[in-house]
Amino acid sequence: MCVNESELKHPWYYNLKYSLVGVIFGIVFIKAEIISWFRIQEMFRLQSFHMYGVIGTAVVVGAISVFLIKKFKVKTIHGEEITFTDKKFNKGQIIGGLTFGLGWALTGACPGPLFAQVGSGAIVILVVILSATAGTWVYGKFRDQLPH
C-alpha cells in the first residue's frame, strides 16, 4: 500500500467525480494553452514566459496548500488524516527527471494533459499515451530490481 493510499473501500461510481474534475481540468488546460505543442516548445527554447508562469503559479499554490494543510491539520472529506513523508534523495531522481524532461521536450506532451490533447483533436498523442502506459508497465515489472 502506498503511503498516502486510502484504506477506505468505495463502490466504483465514487470515482466518477474524478472524471468530472478531469474534464474541467482539461477544459482549463485547453483554454490556457497549456496543451499547446507550440507553447511547450517555446518554453524549452526559452522563448516565452507563458509556461514558466503557469508552472511557477502551480508551485506557489501547491506550497501554500501544503502549508495550510499542515498548519490546520486538514483531513480528507472522509475524515482521514493527511500526512506528508520526507523523501530521500537518490540519483534515480536525476535520471528520471532528465528522462521525463526529454520525453516532454520531444513529444510536446506532459503526462497531465495528454487526454486533453486527444480531446482537442491531436489524435497522434495516442502514441504518447500508449508509450507512457508501456513505460509504466515496464517500470512496474522491474521495480524490485531497480535502485530506490
PDB file of C-alpha atoms in Angstrom:
ATOM      1  CA  MET A   1       0.000   0.000   0.000  1.00  0.00           C
ATOM      2  CA  CYS A   2       1.237   3.474  -0.826  1.00  0.00           C
ATOM      3  CA  VAL A   3       1.985   5.898   1.995  1.00  0.00           C
ATOM      4  CA  ASN A   4      -0.982   8.133   1.137  1.00  0.00           C
ATOM      5  CA  GLU A   5      -3.368   5.466  -0.138  1.00  0.00           C
ATOM      6  CA  SER A   6      -6.780   5.483   1.481  1.00  0.00           C
ATOM      7  CA  GLU A   7      -7.781   2.405   3.400  1.00  0.00           C
ATOM      8  CA  LEU A   8     -11.463   3.073   2.762  1.00  0.00           C
ATOM      9  CA  LYS A   9     -13.273   0.978   0.154  1.00  0.00           C
ATOM     10  CA  HIS A  10     -15.917   2.621  -2.018  1.00  0.00           C
ATOM     11  CA  PRO A  11     -18.120   1.467  -4.896  1.00  0.00           C
ATOM     12  CA  TRP A  12     -16.671   2.063  -8.389  1.00  0.00           C
ATOM     13  CA  TYR A  13     -19.011   5.000  -9.096  1.00  0.00           C
ATOM     14  CA  TYR A  14     -17.355   7.070  -6.347  1.00  0.00           C
ATOM     15  CA  ASN A  15     -14.550   7.626  -8.852  1.00  0.00           C
ATOM     16  CA  LEU A  16     -16.845   9.367 -11.353  1.00  0.00           C
ATOM     17  CA  LYS A  17     -16.253  12.642  -9.513  1.00  0.00           C
ATOM     18  CA  TYR A  18     -12.602  12.423 -10.567  1.00  0.00           C
ATOM     19  CA  SER A  19     -13.669  12.116 -14.196  1.00  0.00           C
ATOM     20  CA  LEU A  20     -15.745  15.286 -13.862  1.00  0.00           C
ATOM     21  CA  VAL A  21     -12.825  17.153 -12.298  1.00  0.00           C
ATOM     22  CA  GLY A  22     -10.578  15.780 -15.066  1.00  0.00           C
ATOM     23  CA  VAL A  23     -12.894  17.102 -17.775  1.00  0.00           C
ATOM     24  CA  ILE A  24     -12.998  20.543 -16.145  1.00  0.00           C
ATOM     25  CA  PHE A  25      -9.211  20.459 -15.724  1.00  0.00           C
ATOM     26  CA  GLY A  26      -8.836  19.528 -19.402  1.00  0.00           C
ATOM     27  CA  ILE A  27     -11.006  22.453 -20.486  1.00  0.00           C
ATOM     28  CA  VAL A  28      -8.901  24.813 -18.373  1.00  0.00           C
ATOM     29  CA  PHE A  29      -5.725  23.358 -19.912  1.00  0.00           C
ATOM     30  CA  ILE A  30      -7.078  23.921 -23.425  1.00  0.00           C
ATOM     31  CA  LYS A  31      -8.224  27.481 -22.718  1.00  0.00           C
ATOM     32  CA  ALA A  32      -4.919  28.379 -21.038  1.00  0.00           C
ATOM     33  CA  GLU A  33      -2.969  26.891 -23.980  1.00  0.00           C
ATOM     34  CA  ILE A  34      -1.093  24.594 -21.616  1.00  0.00           C
ATOM     35  CA  ILE A  35      -1.575  21.662 -24.002  1.00  0.00           C
ATOM     36  CA  SER A  36      -0.217  23.579 -26.981  1.00  0.00           C
ATOM     37  CA  TRP A  37       2.806  21.897 -28.505  1.00  0.00           C
ATOM     38  CA  PHE A  38       3.987  25.325 -29.631  1.00  0.00           C
ATOM     39  CA  ARG A  39       3.796  26.721 -26.065  1.00  0.00           C
ATOM     40  CA  ILE A  40       5.772  23.759 -24.751  1.00  0.00           C
ATOM     41  CA  GLN A  41       8.432  24.182 -27.450  1.00  0.00           C
ATOM     42  CA  GLU A  42       8.628  27.923 -26.651  1.00  0.00           C
ATOM     43  CA  MET A  43       9.312  27.002 -23.039  1.00  0.00           C
ATOM     44  CA  PHE A  44      12.106  24.555 -23.852  1.00  0.00           C
ATOM     45  CA  ARG A  45      13.648  27.050 -26.279  1.00  0.00           C
ATOM     46  CA  LEU A  46      13.443  29.803 -23.618  1.00  0.00           C
ATOM     47  CA  GLN A  47      11.371  31.951 -25.987  1.00  0.00           C
ATOM     48  CA  SER A  48       8.330  32.599 -23.791  1.00  0.00           C
ATOM     49  CA  PHE A  49       7.465  33.014 -20.116  1.00  0.00           C
ATOM     50  CA  HIS A  50       3.915  31.598 -20.505  1.00  0.00           C
ATOM     51  CA  MET A  51       4.586  28.013 -19.348  1.00  0.00           C
ATOM     52  CA  TYR A  52       7.075  29.083 -16.681  1.00  0.00           C
ATOM     53  CA  GLY A  53       4.382  31.379 -15.300  1.00  0.00           C
ATOM     54  CA  VAL A  54       1.849  28.546 -15.222  1.00  0.00           C
ATOM     55  CA  ILE A  55       4.291  26.114 -13.610  1.00  0.00           C
ATOM     56  CA  GLY A  56       5.515  28.747 -11.138  1.00  0.00           C
ATOM     57  CA  THR A  57       1.945  29.584 -10.154  1.00  0.00           C
ATOM     58  CA  ALA A  58       1.210  25.882  -9.608  1.00  0.00           C
ATOM     59  CA  VAL A  59       4.291  25.522  -7.392  1.00  0.00           C
ATOM     60  CA  VAL A  60       3.291  28.543  -5.278  1.00  0.00           C
ATOM     61  CA  VAL A  61      -0.324  27.348  -4.945  1.00  0.00           C
ATOM     62  CA  GLY A  62       0.931  23.851  -4.024  1.00  0.00           C
ATOM     63  CA  ALA A  63       3.341  25.206  -1.401  1.00  0.00           C
ATOM     64  CA  ILE A  64       0.643  27.372   0.170  1.00  0.00           C
ATOM     65  CA  SER A  65      -1.791  24.436   0.133  1.00  0.00           C
ATOM     66  CA  VAL A  66       0.680  22.096   1.860  1.00  0.00           C
ATOM     67  CA  PHE A  67       1.454  24.798   4.451  1.00  0.00           C
ATOM     68  CA  LEU A  68      -2.261  25.281   5.195  1.00  0.00           C
ATOM     69  CA  ILE A  69      -2.955  21.520   5.318  1.00  0.00           C
ATOM     70  CA  LYS A  70      -0.146  21.064   7.845  1.00  0.00           C
ATOM     71  CA  LYS A  71      -0.989  24.168   9.898  1.00  0.00           C
ATOM     72  CA  PHE A  72      -4.710  23.433  10.251  1.00  0.00           C
ATOM     73  CA  LYS A  73      -4.362  19.623  10.232  1.00  0.00           C
ATOM     74  CA  VAL A  74      -6.874  19.348   7.410  1.00  0.00           C
ATOM     75  CA  LYS A  75      -8.455  15.915   6.908  1.00  0.00           C
ATOM     76  CA  THR A  76      -9.861  14.304   3.774  1.00  0.00           C
ATOM     77  CA  ILE A  77     -13.594  14.570   3.084  1.00  0.00           C
ATOM     78  CA  HIS A  78     -13.884  11.106   4.648  1.00  0.00           C
ATOM     79  CA  GLY A  79     -12.097  12.194   7.837  1.00  0.00           C
ATOM     80  CA  GLU A  80      -8.744  10.545   7.170  1.00  0.00           C
ATOM     81  CA  GLU A  81      -5.585  12.319   8.311  1.00  0.00           C
ATOM     82  CA  ILE A  82      -3.390  13.791   5.576  1.00  0.00           C
ATOM     83  CA  THR A  83       0.270  13.014   6.173  1.00  0.00           C
ATOM     84  CA  PHE A  84       3.439  14.155   4.432  1.00  0.00           C
ATOM     85  CA  THR A  85       6.546  11.990   4.496  1.00  0.00           C
ATOM     86  CA  ASP A  86      10.078  13.143   3.759  1.00  0.00           C
ATOM     87  CA  LYS A  87      11.659  11.716   0.639  1.00  0.00           C
ATOM     88  CA  LYS A  88      15.281  10.605   0.496  1.00  0.00           C
ATOM     89  CA  PHE A  89      17.351  11.862  -2.402  1.00  0.00           C
ATOM     90  CA  ASN A  90      18.882   9.360  -4.813  1.00  0.00           C
ATOM     91  CA  LYS A  91      20.470   9.594  -8.249  1.00  0.00           C
ATOM     92  CA  GLY A  92      17.464   7.894  -9.847  1.00  0.00           C
ATOM     93  CA  GLN A  93      15.518  11.125  -9.326  1.00  0.00           C
ATOM     94  CA  ILE A  94      18.000  12.983 -11.543  1.00  0.00           C
ATOM     95  CA  ILE A  95      17.902  10.270 -14.211  1.00  0.00           C
ATOM     96  CA  GLY A  96      14.102  10.091 -14.025  1.00  0.00           C
ATOM     97  CA  GLY A  97      13.746  13.872 -14.199  1.00  0.00           C
ATOM     98  CA  LEU A  98      16.016  14.097 -17.215  1.00  0.00           C
ATOM     99  CA  THR A  99      14.144  11.263 -18.938  1.00  0.00           C
ATOM    100  CA  PHE A 100      10.812  12.926 -18.148  1.00  0.00           C
ATOM    101  CA  GLY A 101      12.021  16.302 -19.449  1.00  0.00           C
ATOM    102  CA  LEU A 102      13.480  14.757 -22.586  1.00  0.00           C
ATOM    103  CA  GLY A 103      10.224  12.958 -23.323  1.00  0.00           C
ATOM    104  CA  TRP A 104       8.275  16.140 -22.657  1.00  0.00           C
ATOM    105  CA  ALA A 105      10.501  18.145 -24.996  1.00  0.00           C
ATOM    106  CA  LEU A 106      10.419  15.520 -27.772  1.00  0.00           C
ATOM    107  CA  THR A 107       6.686  14.867 -27.716  1.00  0.00           C
ATOM    108  CA  GLY A 108       5.463  18.288 -26.631  1.00  0.00           C
ATOM    109  CA  ALA A 109       3.258  16.462 -24.167  1.00  0.00           C
ATOM    110  CA  CYS A 110       3.391  16.393 -20.390  1.00  0.00           C
ATOM    111  CA  PRO A 111       1.515  13.386 -18.922  1.00  0.00           C
ATOM    112  CA  GLY A 112      -1.073  15.618 -17.217  1.00  0.00           C
ATOM    113  CA  PRO A 113      -2.818  16.999 -20.291  1.00  0.00           C
ATOM    114  CA  LEU A 114      -2.415  14.012 -22.643  1.00  0.00           C
ATOM    115  CA  PHE A 115      -6.117  13.223 -22.706  1.00  0.00           C
ATOM    116  CA  ALA A 116      -6.992  16.904 -23.145  1.00  0.00           C
ATOM    117  CA  GLN A 117      -4.715  16.935 -26.186  1.00  0.00           C
ATOM    118  CA  VAL A 118      -6.526  13.936 -27.657  1.00  0.00           C
ATOM    119  CA  GLY A 119      -9.858  15.587 -26.824  1.00  0.00           C
ATOM    120  CA  SER A 120      -8.780  18.723 -28.658  1.00  0.00           C
ATOM    121  CA  GLY A 121      -8.102  16.700 -31.804  1.00  0.00           C
ATOM    122  CA  ALA A 122      -4.406  15.799 -31.535  1.00  0.00           C
ATOM    123  CA  ILE A 123      -5.016  12.097 -32.159  1.00  0.00           C
ATOM    124  CA  VAL A 124      -1.292  11.422 -32.654  1.00  0.00           C
ATOM    125  CA  ILE A 125      -0.922  11.836 -28.879  1.00  0.00           C
ATOM    126  CA  LEU A 126      -2.459   8.357 -28.566  1.00  0.00           C
ATOM    127  CA  VAL A 127       1.039   7.086 -29.461  1.00  0.00           C
ATOM    128  CA  VAL A 128       2.415   9.013 -26.471  1.00  0.00           C
ATOM    129  CA  ILE A 129      -0.326   7.628 -24.207  1.00  0.00           C
ATOM    130  CA  LEU A 130       0.444   4.065 -25.321  1.00  0.00           C
ATOM    131  CA  SER A 131       4.183   4.687 -24.842  1.00  0.00           C
ATOM    132  CA  ALA A 132       3.635   6.156 -21.364  1.00  0.00           C
ATOM    133  CA  THR A 133       1.441   3.189 -20.433  1.00  0.00           C
ATOM    134  CA  ALA A 134       4.074   0.750 -21.716  1.00  0.00           C
ATOM    135  CA  GLY A 135       6.798   2.607 -19.792  1.00  0.00           C
ATOM    136  CA  THR A 136       4.745   2.467 -16.611  1.00  0.00           C
ATOM    137  CA  TRP A 137       4.154  -1.258 -17.102  1.00  0.00           C
ATOM    138  CA  VAL A 138       7.880  -1.907 -17.706  1.00  0.00           C
ATOM    139  CA  TYR A 139       8.792   0.089 -14.584  1.00  0.00           C
ATOM    140  CA  GLY A 140       6.252  -1.877 -12.538  1.00  0.00           C
ATOM    141  CA  LYS A 141       7.623  -5.150 -13.880  1.00  0.00           C
ATOM    142  CA  PHE A 142      11.253  -4.313 -12.980  1.00  0.00           C
ATOM    143  CA  ARG A 143      10.665  -2.034  -9.958  1.00  0.00           C
ATOM    144  CA  ASP A 144      12.017  -4.537  -7.445  1.00  0.00           C
ATOM    145  CA  GLN A 145      15.287  -4.842  -9.372  1.00  0.00           C
ATOM    146  CA  LEU A 146      15.887  -1.073  -9.638  1.00  0.00           C
ATOM    147  CA  PRO A 147      17.770   1.003  -7.058  1.00  0.00           C
ATOM    148  CA  HIS A 148      15.482   3.154  -4.930  1.00  0.00           C
TER     149      HIS A 148
END
